[in-house]
Coordinates of C-alpha atoms in Angstrom, one line a residue:
M1 CA -118.3 59.0 -14.1
T2 CA -116.3 62.3 -13.8
I3 CA -113.2 62.6 -11.7
T4 CA -113.0 65.8 -9.8
P5 CA -110.4 67.1 -7.3
E6 CA -113.0 66.7 -4.6
A7 CA -113.9 63.1 -5.5
P8 CA -111.0 61.4 -7.3
T9 CA -111.5 58.0 -8.8
V10 CA -108.5 56.1 -9.9
N11 CA -108.1 53.7 -12.7
T12 CA -110.4 55.4 -15.2
P13 CA -109.6 54.2 -18.7
V14 CA -108.6 56.9 -21.2
D15 CA -107.2 57.0 -24.7
V16 CA -103.9 58.8 -25.2
R17 CA -102.7 60.1 -28.6
F18 CA -98.9 60.4 -29.0
T19 CA -96.6 62.4 -31.3
A20 CA -94.2 60.5 -33.5
A21 CA -91.5 61.1 -30.8
G22 CA -93.7 59.3 -28.2
T23 CA -94.9 62.4 -26.2
P24 CA -98.6 62.7 -25.3
L25 CA -100.5 65.0 -27.7
A26 CA -104.1 64.6 -26.4
V27 CA -106.2 62.6 -24.0
R28 CA -109.8 61.4 -24.6
Y29 CA -111.6 61.5 -21.3
D30 CA -115.3 61.9 -20.4
G31 CA -116.2 62.1 -24.1
K32 CA -114.0 65.1 -24.7
I33 CA -110.5 65.6 -26.3
W34 CA -108.1 67.4 -24.0
A35 CA -105.1 68.8 -25.8
V36 CA -101.7 68.7 -24.1
A37 CA -100.8 72.4 -23.5
A38 CA -97.4 72.2 -21.8
E39 CA -94.3 70.0 -21.7
P40 CA -95.3 66.7 -20.0
L41 CA -93.4 65.0 -17.2
H42 CA -92.5 61.3 -17.7
W43 CA -91.4 58.7 -15.2
F44 CA -91.5 55.0 -14.3
T45 CA -92.3 53.1 -11.1
R46 CA -92.0 49.5 -10.2
E47 CA -94.9 47.1 -9.5
S48 CA -94.8 45.3 -6.2
W49 CA -95.9 42.0 -7.8
W50 CA -95.1 40.0 -4.6
E51 CA -97.7 42.1 -2.7
T52 CA -100.5 42.0 -5.4
R53 CA -99.8 38.3 -6.2
R54 CA -100.9 38.8 -9.8
S55 CA -99.9 35.9 -11.9
V56 CA -98.6 36.6 -15.4
P57 CA -98.5 34.2 -18.4
V58 CA -95.0 33.1 -19.5
G59 CA -93.6 35.3 -22.2
I60 CA -95.9 38.3 -21.6
G61 CA -93.0 40.7 -21.2
N62 CA -92.2 43.4 -18.7
V63 CA -95.0 43.7 -16.2
V64 CA -92.9 45.2 -13.4
D65 CA -92.2 48.7 -14.9
I66 CA -95.2 51.1 -14.9
E67 CA -95.1 54.1 -17.2
H68 CA -96.5 57.4 -15.9
W69 CA -97.1 60.8 -17.5
R70 CA -98.2 64.1 -15.9
V71 CA -99.8 66.3 -18.5
Q72 CA -101.3 69.8 -18.4
V73 CA -104.4 69.8 -20.7
R74 CA -107.2 72.1 -21.8
L75 CA -110.3 71.8 -23.9
G76 CA -109.8 74.9 -25.9
S77 CA -107.4 77.8 -26.1
N78 CA -109.4 79.9 -23.6
S79 CA -110.1 77.1 -21.1
P80 CA -108.2 76.7 -17.8
L81 CA -105.4 74.2 -17.5
R82 CA -105.9 71.0 -15.7
T83 CA -103.4 68.4 -14.8
F84 CA -104.0 64.7 -15.6
E85 CA -101.8 62.0 -14.1
L86 CA -101.8 59.0 -16.4
R87 CA -100.5 55.5 -15.8
R88 CA -100.2 52.6 -18.3
D89 CA -101.3 49.2 -17.0
P90 CA -98.4 46.9 -17.9
L91 CA -100.7 43.8 -18.4
S92 CA -103.3 45.3 -20.7
G93 CA -101.4 48.3 -22.1
Q94 CA -104.5 50.5 -21.3
W95 CA -103.9 54.0 -20.2
L96 CA -105.6 54.9 -16.9
L97 CA -106.4 58.3 -15.4
D98 CA -105.1 58.3 -11.8
A99 CA -105.8 61.9 -10.8
I100 CA -107.0 65.3 -12.0
T101 CA -106.0 68.6 -10.4
D102 CA -106.9 72.2 -11.3
N103 CA -104.0 74.6 -11.8

């Protein structure tokens, strides 16, 4: 399934490769490697666990803070930039693609 600006689908699993400093370097999505082409934006949000009523095993760690990255990516040096919004699921550690926008 492909996410497009016209038909966004949230929670699509992706693989994210990071630099040694912890900044996204590339995203594997839809069978392709998208290289990060600009300085990414990083932030955290908080999970409303009382609304989702998700139970968590004792000792699992921090499941309240959700990590986000907004990265501008491209397939090659001549391809147009696209913006991916990424979110890390605190329970699984899996990176999810929340949105794609064209620049």
